[in-house]
mmCIF file with all atom_site columns, C-alpha atoms in Angstrom:
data_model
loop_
_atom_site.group_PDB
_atom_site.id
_atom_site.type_symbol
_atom_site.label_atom_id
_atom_site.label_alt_id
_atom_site.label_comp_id
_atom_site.label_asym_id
_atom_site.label_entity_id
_atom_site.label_seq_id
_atom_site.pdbx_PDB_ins_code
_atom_site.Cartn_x
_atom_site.Cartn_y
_atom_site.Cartn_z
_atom_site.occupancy
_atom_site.B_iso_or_equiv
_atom_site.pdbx_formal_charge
_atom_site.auth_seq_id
_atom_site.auth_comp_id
_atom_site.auth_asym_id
_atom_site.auth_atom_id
_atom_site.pdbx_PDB_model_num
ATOM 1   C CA . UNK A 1 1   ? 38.178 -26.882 -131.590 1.00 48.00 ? 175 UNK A CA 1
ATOM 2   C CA . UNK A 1 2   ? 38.444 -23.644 -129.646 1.00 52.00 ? 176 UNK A CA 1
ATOM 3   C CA . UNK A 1 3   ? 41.297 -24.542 -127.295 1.00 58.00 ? 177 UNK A CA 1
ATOM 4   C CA . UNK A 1 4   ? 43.092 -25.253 -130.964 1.00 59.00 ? 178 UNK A CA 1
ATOM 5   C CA . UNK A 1 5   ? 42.679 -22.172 -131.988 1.00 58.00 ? 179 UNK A CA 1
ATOM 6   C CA . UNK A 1 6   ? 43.266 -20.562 -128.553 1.00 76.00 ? 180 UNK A CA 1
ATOM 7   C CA . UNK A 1 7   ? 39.842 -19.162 -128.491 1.00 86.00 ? 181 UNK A CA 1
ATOM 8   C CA . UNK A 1 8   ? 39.127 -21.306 -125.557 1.00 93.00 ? 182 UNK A CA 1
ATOM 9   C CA . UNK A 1 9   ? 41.229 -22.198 -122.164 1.00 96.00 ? 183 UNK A CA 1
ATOM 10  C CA . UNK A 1 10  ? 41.288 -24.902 -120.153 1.00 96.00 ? 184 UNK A CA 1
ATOM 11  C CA . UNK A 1 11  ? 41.756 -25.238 -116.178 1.00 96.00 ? 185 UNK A CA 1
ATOM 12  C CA . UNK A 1 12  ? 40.369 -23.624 -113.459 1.00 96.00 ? 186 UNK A CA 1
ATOM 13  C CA . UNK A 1 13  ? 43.506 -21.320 -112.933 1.00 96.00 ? 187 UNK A CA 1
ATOM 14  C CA . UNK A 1 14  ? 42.994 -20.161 -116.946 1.00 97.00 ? 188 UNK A CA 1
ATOM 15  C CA . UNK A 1 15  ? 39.703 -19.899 -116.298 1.00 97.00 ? 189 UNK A CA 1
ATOM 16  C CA . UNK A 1 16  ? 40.248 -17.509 -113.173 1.00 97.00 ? 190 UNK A CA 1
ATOM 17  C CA . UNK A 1 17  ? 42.469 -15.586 -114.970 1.00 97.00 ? 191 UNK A CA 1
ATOM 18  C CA . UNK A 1 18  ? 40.489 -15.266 -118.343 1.00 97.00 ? 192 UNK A CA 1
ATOM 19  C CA . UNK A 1 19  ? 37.829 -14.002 -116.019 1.00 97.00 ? 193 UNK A CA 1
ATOM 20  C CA . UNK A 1 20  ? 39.759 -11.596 -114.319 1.00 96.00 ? 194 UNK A CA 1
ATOM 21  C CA . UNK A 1 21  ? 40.571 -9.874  -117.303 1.00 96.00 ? 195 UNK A CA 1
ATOM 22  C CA . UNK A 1 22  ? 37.673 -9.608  -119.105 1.00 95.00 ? 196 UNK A CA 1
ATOM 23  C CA . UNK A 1 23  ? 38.033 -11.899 -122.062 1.00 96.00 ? 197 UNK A CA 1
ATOM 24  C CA . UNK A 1 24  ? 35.961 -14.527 -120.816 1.00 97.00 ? 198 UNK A CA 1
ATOM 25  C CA . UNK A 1 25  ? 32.808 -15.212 -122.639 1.00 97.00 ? 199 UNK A CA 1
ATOM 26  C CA . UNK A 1 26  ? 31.428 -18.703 -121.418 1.00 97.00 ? 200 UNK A CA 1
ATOM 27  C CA . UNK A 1 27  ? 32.391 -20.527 -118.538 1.00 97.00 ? 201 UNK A CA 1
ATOM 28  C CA . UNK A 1 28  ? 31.837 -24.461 -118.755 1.00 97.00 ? 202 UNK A CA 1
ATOM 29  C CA . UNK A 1 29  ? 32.166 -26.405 -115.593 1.00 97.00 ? 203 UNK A CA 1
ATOM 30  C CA . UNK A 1 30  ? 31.835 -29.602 -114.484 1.00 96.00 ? 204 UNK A CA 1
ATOM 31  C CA . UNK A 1 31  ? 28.991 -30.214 -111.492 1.00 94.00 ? 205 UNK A CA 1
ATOM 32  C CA . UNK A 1 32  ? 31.212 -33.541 -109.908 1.00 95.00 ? 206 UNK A CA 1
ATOM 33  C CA . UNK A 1 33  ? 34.190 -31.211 -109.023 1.00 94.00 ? 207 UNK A CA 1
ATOM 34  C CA . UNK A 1 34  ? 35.273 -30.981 -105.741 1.00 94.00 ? 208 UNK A CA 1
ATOM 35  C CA . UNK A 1 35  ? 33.454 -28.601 -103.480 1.00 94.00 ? 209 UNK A CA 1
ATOM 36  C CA . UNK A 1 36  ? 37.434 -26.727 -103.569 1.00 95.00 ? 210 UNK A CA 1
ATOM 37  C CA . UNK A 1 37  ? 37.768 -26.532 -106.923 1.00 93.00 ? 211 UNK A CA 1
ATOM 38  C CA . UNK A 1 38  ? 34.040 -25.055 -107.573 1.00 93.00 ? 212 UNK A CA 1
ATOM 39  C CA . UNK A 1 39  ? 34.670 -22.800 -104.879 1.00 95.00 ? 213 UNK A CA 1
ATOM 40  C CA . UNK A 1 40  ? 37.572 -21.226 -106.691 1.00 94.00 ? 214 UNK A CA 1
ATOM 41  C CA . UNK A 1 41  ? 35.979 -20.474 -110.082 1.00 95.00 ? 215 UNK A CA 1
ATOM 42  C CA . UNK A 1 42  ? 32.332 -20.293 -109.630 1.00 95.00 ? 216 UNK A CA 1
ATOM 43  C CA . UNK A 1 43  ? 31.816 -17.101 -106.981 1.00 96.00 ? 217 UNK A CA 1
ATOM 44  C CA . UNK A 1 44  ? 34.289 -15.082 -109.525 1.00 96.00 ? 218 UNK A CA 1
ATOM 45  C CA . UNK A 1 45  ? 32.312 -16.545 -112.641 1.00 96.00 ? 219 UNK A CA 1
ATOM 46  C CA . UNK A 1 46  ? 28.925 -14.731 -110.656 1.00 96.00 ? 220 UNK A CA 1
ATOM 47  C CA . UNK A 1 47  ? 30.363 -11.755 -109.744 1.00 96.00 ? 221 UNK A CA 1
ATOM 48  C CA . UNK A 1 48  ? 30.986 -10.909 -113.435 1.00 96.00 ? 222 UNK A CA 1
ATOM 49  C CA . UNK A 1 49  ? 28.199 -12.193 -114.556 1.00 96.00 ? 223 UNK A CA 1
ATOM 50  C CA . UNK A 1 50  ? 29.748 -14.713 -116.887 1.00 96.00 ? 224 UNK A CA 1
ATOM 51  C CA . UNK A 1 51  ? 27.043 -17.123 -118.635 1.00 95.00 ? 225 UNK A CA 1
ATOM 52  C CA . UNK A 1 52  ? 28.086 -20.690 -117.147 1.00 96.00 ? 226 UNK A CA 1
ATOM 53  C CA . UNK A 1 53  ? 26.483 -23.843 -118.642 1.00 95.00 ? 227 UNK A CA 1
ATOM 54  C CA . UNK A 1 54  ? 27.380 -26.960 -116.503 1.00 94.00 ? 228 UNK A CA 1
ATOM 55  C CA . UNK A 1 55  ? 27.844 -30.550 -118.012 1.00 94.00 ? 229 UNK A CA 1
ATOM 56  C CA . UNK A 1 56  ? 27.562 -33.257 -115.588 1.00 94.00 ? 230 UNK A CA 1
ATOM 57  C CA . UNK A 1 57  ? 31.233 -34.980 -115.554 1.00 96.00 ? 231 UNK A CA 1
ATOM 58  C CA . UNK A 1 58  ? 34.801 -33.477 -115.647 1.00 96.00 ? 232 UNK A CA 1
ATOM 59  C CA . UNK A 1 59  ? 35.797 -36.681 -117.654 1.00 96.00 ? 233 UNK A CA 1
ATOM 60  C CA . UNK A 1 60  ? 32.465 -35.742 -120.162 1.00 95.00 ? 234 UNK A CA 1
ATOM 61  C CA . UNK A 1 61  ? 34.291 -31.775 -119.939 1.00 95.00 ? 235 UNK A CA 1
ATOM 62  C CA . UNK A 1 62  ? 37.593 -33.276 -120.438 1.00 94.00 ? 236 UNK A CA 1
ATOM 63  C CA . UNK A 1 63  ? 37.259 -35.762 -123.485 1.00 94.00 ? 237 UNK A CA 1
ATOM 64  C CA . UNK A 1 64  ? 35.314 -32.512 -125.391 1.00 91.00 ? 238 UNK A CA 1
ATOM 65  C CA . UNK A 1 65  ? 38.895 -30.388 -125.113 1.00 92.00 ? 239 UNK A CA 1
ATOM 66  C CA . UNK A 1 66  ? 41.317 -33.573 -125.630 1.00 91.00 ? 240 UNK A CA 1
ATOM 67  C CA . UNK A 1 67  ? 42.121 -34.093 -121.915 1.00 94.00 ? 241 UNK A CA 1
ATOM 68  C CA . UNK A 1 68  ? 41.083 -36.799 -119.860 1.00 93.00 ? 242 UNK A CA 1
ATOM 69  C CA . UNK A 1 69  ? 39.111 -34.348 -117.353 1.00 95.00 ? 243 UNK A CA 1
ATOM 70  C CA . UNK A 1 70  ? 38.994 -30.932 -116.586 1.00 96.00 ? 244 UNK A CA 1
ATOM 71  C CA . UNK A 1 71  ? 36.629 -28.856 -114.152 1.00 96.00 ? 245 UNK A CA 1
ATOM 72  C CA . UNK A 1 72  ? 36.486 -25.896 -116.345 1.00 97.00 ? 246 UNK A CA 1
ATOM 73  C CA . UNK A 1 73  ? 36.379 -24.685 -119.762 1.00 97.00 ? 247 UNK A CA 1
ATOM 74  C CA . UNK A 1 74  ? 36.336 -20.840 -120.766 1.00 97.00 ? 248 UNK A CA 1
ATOM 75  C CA . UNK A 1 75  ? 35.273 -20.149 -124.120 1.00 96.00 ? 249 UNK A CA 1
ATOM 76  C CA . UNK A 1 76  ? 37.206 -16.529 -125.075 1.00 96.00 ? 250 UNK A CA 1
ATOM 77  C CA . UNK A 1 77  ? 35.542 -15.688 -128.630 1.00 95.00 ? 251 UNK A CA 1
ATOM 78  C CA . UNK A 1 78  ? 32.184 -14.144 -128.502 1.00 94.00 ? 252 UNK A CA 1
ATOM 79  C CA . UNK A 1 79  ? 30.932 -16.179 -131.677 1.00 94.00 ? 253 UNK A CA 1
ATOM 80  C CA . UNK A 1 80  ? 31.879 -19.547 -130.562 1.00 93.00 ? 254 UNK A CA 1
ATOM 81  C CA . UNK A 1 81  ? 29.923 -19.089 -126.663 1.00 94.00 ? 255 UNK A CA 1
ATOM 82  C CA . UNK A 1 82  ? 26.905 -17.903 -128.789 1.00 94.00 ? 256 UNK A CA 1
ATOM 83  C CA . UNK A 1 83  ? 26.897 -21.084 -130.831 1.00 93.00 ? 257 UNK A CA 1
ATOM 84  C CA . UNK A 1 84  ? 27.619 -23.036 -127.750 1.00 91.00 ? 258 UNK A CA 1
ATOM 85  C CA . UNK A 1 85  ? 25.212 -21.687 -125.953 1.00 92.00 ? 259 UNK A CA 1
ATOM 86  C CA . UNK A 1 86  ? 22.291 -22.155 -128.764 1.00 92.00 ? 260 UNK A CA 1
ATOM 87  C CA . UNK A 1 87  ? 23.397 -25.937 -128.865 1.00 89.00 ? 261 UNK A CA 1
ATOM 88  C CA . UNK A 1 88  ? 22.758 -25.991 -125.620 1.00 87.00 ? 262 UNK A CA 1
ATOM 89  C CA . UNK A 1 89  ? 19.987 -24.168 -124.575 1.00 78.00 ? 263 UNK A CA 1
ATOM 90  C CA . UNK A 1 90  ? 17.573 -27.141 -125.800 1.00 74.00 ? 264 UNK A CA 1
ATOM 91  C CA . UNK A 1 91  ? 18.792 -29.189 -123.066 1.00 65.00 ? 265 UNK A CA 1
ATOM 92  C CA . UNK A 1 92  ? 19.065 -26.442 -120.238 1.00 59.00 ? 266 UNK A CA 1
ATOM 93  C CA . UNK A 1 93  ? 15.623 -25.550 -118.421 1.00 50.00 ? 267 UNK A CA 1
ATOM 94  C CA . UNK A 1 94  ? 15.564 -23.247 -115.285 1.00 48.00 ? 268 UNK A CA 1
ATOM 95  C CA . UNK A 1 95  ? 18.266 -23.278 -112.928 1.00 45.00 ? 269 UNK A CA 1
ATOM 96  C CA . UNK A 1 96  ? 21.312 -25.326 -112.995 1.00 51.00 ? 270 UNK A CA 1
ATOM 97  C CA . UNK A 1 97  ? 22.344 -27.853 -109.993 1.00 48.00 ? 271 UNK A CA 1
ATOM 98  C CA . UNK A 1 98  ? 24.447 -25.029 -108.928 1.00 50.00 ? 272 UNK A CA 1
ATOM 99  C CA . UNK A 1 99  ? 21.847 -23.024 -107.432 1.00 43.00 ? 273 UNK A CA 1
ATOM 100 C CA . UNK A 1 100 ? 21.978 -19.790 -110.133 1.00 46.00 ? 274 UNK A CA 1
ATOM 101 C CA . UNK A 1 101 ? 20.305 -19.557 -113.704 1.00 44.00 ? 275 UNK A CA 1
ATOM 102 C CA . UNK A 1 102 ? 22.353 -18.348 -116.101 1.00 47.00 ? 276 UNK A CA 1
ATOM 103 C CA . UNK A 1 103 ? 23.574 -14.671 -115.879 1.00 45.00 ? 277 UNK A CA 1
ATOM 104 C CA . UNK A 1 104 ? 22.283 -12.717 -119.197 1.00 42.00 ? 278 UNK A CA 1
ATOM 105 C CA . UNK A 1 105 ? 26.175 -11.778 -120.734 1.00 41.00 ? 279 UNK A CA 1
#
């Protein structure tokens, strides 16, 4: 729906870059990445403070956007991370496997 309407980017490089210039809103990443690939995305997703909600599977992150896996999603529209974020904050308690809770943006 939101990479559609370009309200949402896929990759870790658009990620990255969404990040670096401030439209990012929600990062979505996938906790079986490689140890590289996490490496790359999730220190910069930290440092500004950008919520991140992780799903399990890059395959289970990929069939959600129309690919057959991806590492990260960004979400770029402030309206759809809120709604994403409600949908998912049933299923999210504490911490995530990364090591963080969720950073307040």
């Amino acid at each position: 729906m939101g990479v559609r309407a370009r309200t949402a980017v896929v990759g870790v490089q658009q990620v990255r870059e969404a990040a670096f210039r401030g439209r990012l809103r929600l990062a979505v990443v996938a906790l079986d990445a490689s140890r590289h690939s996490l490496e790359k995305v999730v220190p910069l997703l930290d440092a500004r403070r950008i919520h991140t909600l992780e799903v399990p599977s890059a395959s289970e992150l990929g069939a959600a956007v129309g690919r057959e896996s991806t590492v990260a999603v960004g979400v770029l529209d402030g309206d759809l991370a809120r709604g994403i974020r409600a949908l998912a904050a049933p299923a999210r308690s504490g911490a995530g496997r990364l090591g963080r809770a969720p950073s307040a943006r």
